[in-house]
Tab-separated table of C-alpha atoms in Angstrom:
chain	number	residue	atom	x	y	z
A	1	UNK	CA	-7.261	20.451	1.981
A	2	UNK	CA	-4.883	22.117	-0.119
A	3	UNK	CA	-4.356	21.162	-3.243
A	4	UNK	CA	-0.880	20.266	-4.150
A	5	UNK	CA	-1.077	18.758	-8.048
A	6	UNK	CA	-2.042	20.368	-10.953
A	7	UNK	CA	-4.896	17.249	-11.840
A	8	UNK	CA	-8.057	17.384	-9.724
A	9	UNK	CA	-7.920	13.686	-10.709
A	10	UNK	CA	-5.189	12.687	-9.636
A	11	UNK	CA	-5.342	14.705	-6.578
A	12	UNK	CA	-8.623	12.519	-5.356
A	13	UNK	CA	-6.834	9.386	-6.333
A	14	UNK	CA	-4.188	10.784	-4.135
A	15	UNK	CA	-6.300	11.589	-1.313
A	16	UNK	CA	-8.483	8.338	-1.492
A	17	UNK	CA	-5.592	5.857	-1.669
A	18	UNK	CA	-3.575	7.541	1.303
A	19	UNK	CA	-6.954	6.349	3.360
A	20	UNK	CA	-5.284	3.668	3.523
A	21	UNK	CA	-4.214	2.453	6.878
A	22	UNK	CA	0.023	2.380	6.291
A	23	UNK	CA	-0.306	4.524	3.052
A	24	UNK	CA	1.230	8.453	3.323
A	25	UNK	CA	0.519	10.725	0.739
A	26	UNK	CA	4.243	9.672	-0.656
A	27	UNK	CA	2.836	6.742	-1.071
A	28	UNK	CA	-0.600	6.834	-2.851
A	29	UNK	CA	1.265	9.295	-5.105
A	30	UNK	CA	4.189	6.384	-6.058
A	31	UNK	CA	0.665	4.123	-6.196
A	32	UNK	CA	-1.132	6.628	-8.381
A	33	UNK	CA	1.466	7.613	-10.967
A	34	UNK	CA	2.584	3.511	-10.843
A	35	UNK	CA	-1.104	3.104	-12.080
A	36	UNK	CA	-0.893	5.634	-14.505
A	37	UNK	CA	2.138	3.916	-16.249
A	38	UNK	CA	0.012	0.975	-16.937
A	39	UNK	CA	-2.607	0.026	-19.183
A	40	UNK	CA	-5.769	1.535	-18.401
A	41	UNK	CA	-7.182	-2.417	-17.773
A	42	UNK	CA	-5.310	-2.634	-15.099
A	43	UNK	CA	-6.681	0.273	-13.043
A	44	UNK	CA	-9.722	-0.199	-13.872
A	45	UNK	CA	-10.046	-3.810	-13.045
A	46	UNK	CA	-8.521	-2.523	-9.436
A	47	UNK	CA	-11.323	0.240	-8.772
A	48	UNK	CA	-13.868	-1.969	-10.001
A	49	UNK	CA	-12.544	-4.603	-7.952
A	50	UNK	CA	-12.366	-2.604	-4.479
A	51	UNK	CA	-16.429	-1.550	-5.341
A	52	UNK	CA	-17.437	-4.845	-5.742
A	53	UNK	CA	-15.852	-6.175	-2.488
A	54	UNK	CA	-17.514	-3.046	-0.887
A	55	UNK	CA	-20.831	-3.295	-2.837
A	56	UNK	CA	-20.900	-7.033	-2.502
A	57	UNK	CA	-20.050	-8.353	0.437
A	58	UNK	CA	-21.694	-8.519	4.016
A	59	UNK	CA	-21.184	-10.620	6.922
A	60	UNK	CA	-22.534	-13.847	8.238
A	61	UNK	CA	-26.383	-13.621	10.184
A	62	UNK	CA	-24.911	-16.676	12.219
A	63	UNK	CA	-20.953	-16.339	13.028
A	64	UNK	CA	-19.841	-12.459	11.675
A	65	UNK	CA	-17.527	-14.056	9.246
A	66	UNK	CA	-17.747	-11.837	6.364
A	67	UNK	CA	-19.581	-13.513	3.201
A	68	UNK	CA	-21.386	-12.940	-0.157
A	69	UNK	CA	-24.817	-14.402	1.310
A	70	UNK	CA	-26.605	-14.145	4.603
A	71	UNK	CA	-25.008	-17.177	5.541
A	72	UNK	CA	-21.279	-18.184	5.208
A	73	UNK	CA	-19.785	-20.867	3.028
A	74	UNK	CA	-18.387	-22.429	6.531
A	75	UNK	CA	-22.139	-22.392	8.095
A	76	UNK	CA	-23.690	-23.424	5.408
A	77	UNK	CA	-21.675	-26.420	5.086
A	78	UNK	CA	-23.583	-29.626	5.923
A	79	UNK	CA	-20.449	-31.496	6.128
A	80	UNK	CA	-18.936	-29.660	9.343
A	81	UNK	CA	-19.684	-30.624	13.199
A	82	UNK	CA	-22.234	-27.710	13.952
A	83	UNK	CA	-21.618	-28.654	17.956
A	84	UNK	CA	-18.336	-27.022	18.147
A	85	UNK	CA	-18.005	-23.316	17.819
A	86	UNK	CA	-14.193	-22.070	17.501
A	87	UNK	CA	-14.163	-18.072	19.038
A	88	UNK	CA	-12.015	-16.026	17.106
A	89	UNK	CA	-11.338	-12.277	17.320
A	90	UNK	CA	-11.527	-11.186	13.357
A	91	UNK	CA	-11.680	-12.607	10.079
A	92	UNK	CA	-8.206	-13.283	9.626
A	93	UNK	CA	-8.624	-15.408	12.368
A	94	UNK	CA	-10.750	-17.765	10.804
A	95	UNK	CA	-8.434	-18.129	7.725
A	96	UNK	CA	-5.379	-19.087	9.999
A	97	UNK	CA	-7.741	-21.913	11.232
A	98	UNK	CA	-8.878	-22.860	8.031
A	99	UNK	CA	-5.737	-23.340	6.483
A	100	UNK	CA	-4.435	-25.416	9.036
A	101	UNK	CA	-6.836	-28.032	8.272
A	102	UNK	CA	-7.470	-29.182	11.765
A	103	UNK	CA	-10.757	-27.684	12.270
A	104	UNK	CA	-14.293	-28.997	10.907
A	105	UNK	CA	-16.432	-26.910	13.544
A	106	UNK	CA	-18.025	-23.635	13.339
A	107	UNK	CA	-16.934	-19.856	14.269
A	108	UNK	CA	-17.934	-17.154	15.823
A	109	UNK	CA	-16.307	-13.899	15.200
A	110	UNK	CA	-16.147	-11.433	17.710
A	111	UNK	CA	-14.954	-8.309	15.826
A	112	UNK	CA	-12.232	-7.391	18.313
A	113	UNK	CA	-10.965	-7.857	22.153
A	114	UNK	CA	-12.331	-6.632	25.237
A	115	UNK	CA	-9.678	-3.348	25.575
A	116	UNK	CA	-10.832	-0.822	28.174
A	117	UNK	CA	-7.576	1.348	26.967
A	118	UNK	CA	-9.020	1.469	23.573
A	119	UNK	CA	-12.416	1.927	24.961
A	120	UNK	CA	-13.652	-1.289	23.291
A	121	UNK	CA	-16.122	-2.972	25.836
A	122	UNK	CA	-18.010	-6.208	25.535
A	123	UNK	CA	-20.800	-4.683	23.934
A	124	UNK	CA	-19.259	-3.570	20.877
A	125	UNK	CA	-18.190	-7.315	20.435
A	126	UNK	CA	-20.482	-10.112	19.240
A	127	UNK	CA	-20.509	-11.655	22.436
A	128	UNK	CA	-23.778	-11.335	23.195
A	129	UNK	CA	-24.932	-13.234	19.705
A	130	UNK	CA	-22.350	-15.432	21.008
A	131	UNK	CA	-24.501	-16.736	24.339
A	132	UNK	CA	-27.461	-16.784	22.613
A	133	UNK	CA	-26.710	-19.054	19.877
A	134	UNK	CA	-24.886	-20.984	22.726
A	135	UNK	CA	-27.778	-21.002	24.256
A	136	UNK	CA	-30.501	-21.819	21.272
A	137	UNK	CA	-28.095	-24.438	19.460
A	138	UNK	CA	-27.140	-27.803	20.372
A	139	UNK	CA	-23.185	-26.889	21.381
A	140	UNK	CA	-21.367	-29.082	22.778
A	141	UNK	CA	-18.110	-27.427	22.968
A	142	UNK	CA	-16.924	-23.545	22.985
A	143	UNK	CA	-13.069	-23.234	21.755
A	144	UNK	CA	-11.721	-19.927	22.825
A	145	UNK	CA	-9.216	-19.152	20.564
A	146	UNK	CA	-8.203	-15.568	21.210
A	147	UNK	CA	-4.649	-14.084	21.487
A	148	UNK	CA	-2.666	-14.788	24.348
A	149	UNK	CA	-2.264	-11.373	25.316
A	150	UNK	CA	-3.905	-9.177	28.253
A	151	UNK	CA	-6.901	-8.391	25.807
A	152	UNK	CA	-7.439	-11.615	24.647
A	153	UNK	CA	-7.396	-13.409	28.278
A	154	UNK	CA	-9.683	-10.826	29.582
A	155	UNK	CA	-11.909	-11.326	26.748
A	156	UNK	CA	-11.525	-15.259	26.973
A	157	UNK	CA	-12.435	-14.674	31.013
A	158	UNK	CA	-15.844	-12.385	30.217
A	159	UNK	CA	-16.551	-15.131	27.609
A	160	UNK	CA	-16.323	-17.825	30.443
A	161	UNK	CA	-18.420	-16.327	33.044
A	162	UNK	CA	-21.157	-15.396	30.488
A	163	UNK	CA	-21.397	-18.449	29.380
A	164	UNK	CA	-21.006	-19.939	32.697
A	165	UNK	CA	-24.884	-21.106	33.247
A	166	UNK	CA	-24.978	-22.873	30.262
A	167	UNK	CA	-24.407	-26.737	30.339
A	168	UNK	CA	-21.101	-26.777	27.672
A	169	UNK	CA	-17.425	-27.532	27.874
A	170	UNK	CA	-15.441	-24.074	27.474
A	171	UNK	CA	-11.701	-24.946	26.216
A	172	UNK	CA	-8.946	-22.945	25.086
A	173	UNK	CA	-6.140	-22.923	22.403
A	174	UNK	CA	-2.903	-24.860	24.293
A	175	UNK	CA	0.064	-22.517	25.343
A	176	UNK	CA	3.403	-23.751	25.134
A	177	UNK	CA	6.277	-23.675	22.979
A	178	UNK	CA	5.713	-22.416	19.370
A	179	UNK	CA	6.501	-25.382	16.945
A	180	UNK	CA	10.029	-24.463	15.922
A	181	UNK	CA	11.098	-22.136	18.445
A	182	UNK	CA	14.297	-22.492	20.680
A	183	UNK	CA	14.624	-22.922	24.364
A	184	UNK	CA	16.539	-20.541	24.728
A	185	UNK	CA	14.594	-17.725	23.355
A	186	UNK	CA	10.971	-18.916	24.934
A	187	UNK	CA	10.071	-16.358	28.127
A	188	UNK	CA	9.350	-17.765	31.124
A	189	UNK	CA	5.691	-17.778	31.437
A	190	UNK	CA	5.341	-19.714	28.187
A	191	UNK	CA	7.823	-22.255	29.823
A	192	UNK	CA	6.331	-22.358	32.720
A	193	UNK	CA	2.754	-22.581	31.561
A	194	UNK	CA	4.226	-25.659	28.900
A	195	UNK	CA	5.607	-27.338	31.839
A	196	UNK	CA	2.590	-27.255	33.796
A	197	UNK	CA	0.423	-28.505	30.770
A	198	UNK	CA	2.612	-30.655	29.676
A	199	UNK	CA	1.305	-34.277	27.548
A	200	UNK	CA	2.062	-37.508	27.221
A	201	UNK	CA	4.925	-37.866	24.668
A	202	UNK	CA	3.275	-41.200	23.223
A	203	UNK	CA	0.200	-39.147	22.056
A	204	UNK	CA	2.210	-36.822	20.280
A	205	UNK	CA	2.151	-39.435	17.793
A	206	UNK	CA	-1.125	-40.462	17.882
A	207	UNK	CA	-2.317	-36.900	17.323
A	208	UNK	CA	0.281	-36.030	14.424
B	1	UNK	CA	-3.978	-19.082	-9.628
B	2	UNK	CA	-5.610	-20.842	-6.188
B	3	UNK	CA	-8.348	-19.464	-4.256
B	4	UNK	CA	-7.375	-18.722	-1.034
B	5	UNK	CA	-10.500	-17.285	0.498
B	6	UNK	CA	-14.244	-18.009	0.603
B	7	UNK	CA	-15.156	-15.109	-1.200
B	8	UNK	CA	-14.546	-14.427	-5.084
B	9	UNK	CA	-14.989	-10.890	-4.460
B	10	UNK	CA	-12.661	-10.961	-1.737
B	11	UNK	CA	-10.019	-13.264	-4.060
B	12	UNK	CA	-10.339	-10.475	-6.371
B	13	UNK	CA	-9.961	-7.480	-4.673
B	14	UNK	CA	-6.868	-9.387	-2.618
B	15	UNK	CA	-5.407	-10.222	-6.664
B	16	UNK	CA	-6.060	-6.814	-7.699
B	17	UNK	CA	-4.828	-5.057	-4.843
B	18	UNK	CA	-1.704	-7.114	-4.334
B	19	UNK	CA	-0.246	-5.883	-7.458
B	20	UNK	CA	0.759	-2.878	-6.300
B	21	UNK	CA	4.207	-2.236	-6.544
B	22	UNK	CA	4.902	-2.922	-2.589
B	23	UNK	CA	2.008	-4.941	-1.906
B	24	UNK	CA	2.447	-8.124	-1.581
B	25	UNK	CA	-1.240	-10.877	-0.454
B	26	UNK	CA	-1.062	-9.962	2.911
B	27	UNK	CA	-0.806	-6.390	3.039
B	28	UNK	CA	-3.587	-6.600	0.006
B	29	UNK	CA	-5.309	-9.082	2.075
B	30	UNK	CA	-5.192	-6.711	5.062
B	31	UNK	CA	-6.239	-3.728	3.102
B	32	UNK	CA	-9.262	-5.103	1.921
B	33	UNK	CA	-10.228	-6.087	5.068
B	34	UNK	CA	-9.769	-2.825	6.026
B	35	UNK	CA	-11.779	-1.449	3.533
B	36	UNK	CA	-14.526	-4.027	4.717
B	37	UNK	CA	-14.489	-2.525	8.345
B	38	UNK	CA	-14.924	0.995	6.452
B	39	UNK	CA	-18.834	2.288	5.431
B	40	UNK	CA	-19.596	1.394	2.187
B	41	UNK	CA	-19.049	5.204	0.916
B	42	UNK	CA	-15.079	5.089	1.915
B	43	UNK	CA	-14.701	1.744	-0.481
B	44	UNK	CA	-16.768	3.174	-3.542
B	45	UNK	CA	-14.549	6.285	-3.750
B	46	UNK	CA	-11.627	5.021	-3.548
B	47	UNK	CA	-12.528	2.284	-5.831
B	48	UNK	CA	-13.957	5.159	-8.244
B	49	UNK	CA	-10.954	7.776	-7.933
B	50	UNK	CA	-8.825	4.986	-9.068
B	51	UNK	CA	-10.848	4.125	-12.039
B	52	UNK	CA	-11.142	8.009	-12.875
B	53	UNK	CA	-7.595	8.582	-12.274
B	54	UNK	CA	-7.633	5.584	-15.055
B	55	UNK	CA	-10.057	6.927	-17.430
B	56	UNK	CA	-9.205	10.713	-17.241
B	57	UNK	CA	-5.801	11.365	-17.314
B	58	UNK	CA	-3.721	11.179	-19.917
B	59	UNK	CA	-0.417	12.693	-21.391
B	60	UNK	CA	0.103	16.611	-22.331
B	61	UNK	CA	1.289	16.080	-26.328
B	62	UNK	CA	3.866	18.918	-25.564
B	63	UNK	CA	6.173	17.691	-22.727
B	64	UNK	CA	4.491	14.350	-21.649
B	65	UNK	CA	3.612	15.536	-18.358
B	66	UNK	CA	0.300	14.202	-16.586
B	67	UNK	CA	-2.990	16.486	-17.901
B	68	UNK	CA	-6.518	15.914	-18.331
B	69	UNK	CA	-6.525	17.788	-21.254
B	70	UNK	CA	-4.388	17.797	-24.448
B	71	UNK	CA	-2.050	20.134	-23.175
B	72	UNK	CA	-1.295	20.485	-19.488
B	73	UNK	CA	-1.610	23.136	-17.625
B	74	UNK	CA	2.184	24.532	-17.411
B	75	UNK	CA	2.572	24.346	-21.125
B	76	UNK	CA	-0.400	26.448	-21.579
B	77	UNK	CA	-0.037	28.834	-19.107
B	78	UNK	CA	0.785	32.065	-20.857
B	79	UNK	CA	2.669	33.735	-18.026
B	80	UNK	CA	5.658	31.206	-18.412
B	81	UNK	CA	8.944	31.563	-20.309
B	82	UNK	CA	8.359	29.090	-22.958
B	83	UNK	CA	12.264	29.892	-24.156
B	84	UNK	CA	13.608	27.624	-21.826
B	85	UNK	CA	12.792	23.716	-21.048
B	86	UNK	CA	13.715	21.797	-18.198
B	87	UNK	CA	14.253	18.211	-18.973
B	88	UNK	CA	13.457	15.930	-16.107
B	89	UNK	CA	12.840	12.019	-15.553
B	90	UNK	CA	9.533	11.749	-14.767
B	91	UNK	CA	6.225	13.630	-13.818
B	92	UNK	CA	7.294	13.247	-9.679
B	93	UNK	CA	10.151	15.638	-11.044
B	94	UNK	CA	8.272	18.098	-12.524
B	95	UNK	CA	5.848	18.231	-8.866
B	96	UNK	CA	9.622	18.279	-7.571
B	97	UNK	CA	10.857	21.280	-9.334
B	98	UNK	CA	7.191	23.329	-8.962
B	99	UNK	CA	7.449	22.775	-5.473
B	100	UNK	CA	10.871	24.503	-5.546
B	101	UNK	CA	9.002	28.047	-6.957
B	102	UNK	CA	12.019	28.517	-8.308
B	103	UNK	CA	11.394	28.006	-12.095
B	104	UNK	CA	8.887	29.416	-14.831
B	105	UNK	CA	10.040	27.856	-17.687
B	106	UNK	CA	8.704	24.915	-19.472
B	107	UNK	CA	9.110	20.835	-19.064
B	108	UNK	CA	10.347	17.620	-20.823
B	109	UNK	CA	9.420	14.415	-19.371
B	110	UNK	CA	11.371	11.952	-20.364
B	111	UNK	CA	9.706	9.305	-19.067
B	112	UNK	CA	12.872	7.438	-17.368
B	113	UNK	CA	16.443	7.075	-18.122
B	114	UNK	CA	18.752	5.416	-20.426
B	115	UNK	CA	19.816	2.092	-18.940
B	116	UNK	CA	21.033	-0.587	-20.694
B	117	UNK	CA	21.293	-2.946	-17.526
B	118	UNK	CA	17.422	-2.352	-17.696
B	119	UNK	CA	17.265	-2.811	-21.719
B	120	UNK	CA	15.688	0.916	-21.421
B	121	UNK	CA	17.525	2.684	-24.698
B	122	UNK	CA	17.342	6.097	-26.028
B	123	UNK	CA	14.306	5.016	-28.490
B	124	UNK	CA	11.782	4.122	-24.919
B	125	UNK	CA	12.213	7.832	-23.912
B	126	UNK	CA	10.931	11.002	-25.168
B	127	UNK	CA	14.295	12.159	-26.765
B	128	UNK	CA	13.125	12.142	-30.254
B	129	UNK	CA	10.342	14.598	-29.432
B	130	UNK	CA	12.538	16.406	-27.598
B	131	UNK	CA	15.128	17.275	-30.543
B	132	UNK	CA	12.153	17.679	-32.569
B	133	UNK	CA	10.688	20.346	-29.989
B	134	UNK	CA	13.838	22.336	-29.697
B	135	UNK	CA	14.664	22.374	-33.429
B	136	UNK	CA	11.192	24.111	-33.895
B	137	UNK	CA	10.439	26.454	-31.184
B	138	UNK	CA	12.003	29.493	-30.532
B	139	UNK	CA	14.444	27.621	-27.420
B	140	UNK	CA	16.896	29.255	-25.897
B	141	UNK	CA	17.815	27.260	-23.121
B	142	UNK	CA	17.377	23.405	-22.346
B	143	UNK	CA	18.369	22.501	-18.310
B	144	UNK	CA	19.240	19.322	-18.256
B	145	UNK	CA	17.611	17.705	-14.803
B	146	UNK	CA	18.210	14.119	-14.592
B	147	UNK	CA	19.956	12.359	-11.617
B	148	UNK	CA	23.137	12.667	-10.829
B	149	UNK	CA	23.514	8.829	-11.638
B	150	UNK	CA	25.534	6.862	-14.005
B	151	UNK	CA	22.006	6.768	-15.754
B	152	UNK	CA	21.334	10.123	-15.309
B	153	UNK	CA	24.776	10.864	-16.456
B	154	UNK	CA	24.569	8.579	-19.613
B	155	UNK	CA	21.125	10.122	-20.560
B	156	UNK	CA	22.529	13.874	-20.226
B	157	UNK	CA	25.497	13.040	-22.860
B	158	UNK	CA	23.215	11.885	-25.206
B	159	UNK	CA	20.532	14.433	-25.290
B	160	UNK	CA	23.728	16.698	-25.101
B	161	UNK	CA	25.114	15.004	-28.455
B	162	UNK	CA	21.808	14.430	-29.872
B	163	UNK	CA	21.347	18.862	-29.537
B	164	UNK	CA	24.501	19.188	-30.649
B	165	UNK	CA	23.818	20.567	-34.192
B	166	UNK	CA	21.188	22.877	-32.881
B	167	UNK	CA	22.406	26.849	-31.822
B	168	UNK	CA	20.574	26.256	-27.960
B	169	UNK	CA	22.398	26.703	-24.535
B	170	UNK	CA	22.516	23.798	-22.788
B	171	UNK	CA	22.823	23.456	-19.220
B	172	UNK	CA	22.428	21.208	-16.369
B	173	UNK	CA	21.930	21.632	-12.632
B	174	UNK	CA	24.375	22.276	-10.211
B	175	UNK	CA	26.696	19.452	-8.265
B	176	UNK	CA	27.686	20.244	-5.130
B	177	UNK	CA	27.339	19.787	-1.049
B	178	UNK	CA	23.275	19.639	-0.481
B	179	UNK	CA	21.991	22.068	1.351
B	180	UNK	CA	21.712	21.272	5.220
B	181	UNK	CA	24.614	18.398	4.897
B	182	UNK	CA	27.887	18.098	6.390
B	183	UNK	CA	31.200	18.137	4.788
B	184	UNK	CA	32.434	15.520	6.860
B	185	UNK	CA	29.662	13.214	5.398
B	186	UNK	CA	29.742	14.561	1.665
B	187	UNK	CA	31.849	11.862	-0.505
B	188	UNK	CA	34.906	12.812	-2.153
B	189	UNK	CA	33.482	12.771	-5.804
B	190	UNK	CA	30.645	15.319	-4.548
B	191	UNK	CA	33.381	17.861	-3.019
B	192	UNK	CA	35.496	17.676	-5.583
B	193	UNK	CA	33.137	19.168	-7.941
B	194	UNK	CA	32.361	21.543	-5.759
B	195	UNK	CA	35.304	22.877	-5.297
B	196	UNK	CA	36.167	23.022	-9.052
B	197	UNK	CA	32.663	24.986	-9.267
B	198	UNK	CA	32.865	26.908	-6.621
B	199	UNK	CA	31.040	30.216	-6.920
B	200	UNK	CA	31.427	33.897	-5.880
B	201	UNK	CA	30.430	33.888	-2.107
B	202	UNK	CA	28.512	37.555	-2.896
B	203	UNK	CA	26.170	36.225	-5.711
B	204	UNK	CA	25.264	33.865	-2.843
B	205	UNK	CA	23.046	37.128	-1.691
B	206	UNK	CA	22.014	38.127	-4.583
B	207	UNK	CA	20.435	34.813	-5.676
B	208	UNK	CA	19.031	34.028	-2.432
């Protein structure tokens, strides 16, 4: 690569930081010379901090959540219902759920969607750690929570008929109106699929 | 400050990362995970260039430019014209003007601009060393290269009055229509100057 500042330094820094998925090189520059203006603590508690989280941290043996031991806070919990397993496509995914405070099951984290146009098939997915601990365990329930798009519902669809041999009930996330949205600016195949499933308006309560 | 995530090492890469000027938790949050999906060599470099970039640079005693060593490598490069410094606003404007090819004279950094919306005054800059620089060297011309902002503006009149005593030329760039822009979209205040310093179409050649 051609080297465009006069500070090897600072030309790695460069190069390193515009890595960075949504970082140009305009950017890691306006990062770099930001972190030269400040005191040298500061950057140096940032590289040290992006080595540890490197160095340091793994993922789950049991549900691919990423972790600090073999096991994850959330699995090793004795307090949660280990007979649910929620099916989430990333990491991220398991925070959302987390912070709504609705959920007391386990995960399982698949690492990505079933995306033939991305060449992502089901093997590069934990899917098949996902049958057998289906399988092993005492589950009562599979929650397939993946996005409602073409990826996710052909994921949630391989999911189903893999695990279709095994005694378990296999739900999915509701689709329907997002909480707060308008009418008028809902498409039609949420509508429709919120009219077909729709609920009781007395358990709304209940459930609140 | 609350712990979001399961992971301290995680919490603190997210803290470190989201003070970035920029970055706000998410993107932090999404750049460590990122950095997660990445082999473990990807994280430790970037996490070392940054602490390197930390350690090793520092500021070249002569015009406050960026330089791993004392002196940086413009101000001791013998081939340049040391008669004549360019006084710019920062070290992006010094990469600014190389890039240019244009210039083989020397630099001042001044290390921003006076603003006294900002509380920034004449003492935060490198003004004093400036003087100090031109009243001892053998200077025969100092380019004054700010912005052609009421900052910018404010900053050049000072350094202007604050040479004043010394026998130097004292210059600053050209206003005018950029290059590549049309009239029809070049403010009033911008034509008018160039109209008032219009130059000899011929020298046009000669300089080009």
């Amino acid at each position: 690569m051609e080297q465009e500042f006069s500070s090897v330094l600072l030309e790695n820094a460069v190069s390193q930081l515009s890595r960075l998925p949504g970082v140009g090189r305009k950017t890691a520059l306006r990062l770099a010379l930001h972190l030269l203006r400040q005191d040298e603590q500061t950057g140096v508690e940032l590289g040290q901090s992006i080595i540890d989280l490197r160095r340091g941290i793994s993922y789950c043996t049991c549900c691919h959540n990423i972790s600090e031991q073999p096991l994850c806070p959330i699995c090793s919990d004795v307090t949660r219902d280990t007979s649910v397993i929620c099916v989430v496509e990333s990491v991220k995914d398991v925070m959302s759920f987390e912070r709504t405070g609705q959920y007391r099951g386990l995960y399982h984290v698949l690492g990505g969607l079933i995306s033939p146009m991305d060449g992502v098939g089901p093997d590069a997915l934990q899917i098949r750690s996902l049958v057998e601990r289906v399988k092993g365990g005492c589950i009562s329930e599979v929650i397939l929570a993946l996005s409602a798009t073409m990826e996710g519902e052909t994921t949630n669809f391989y999911i189903f008929r893999q695990l279709g041999s095994i005694p378990v009930k296999i739900t999915q996330l509701a689709r329907g109106v997002s909480v707060g949205n308008e009418i008028e600016y809902t498409d039609e195949v949420t509508l429709g699929r919120s009219l077909v499933n729709r609920t009781l308006f007395a358990d709304s309560f209940a459930k609140r």
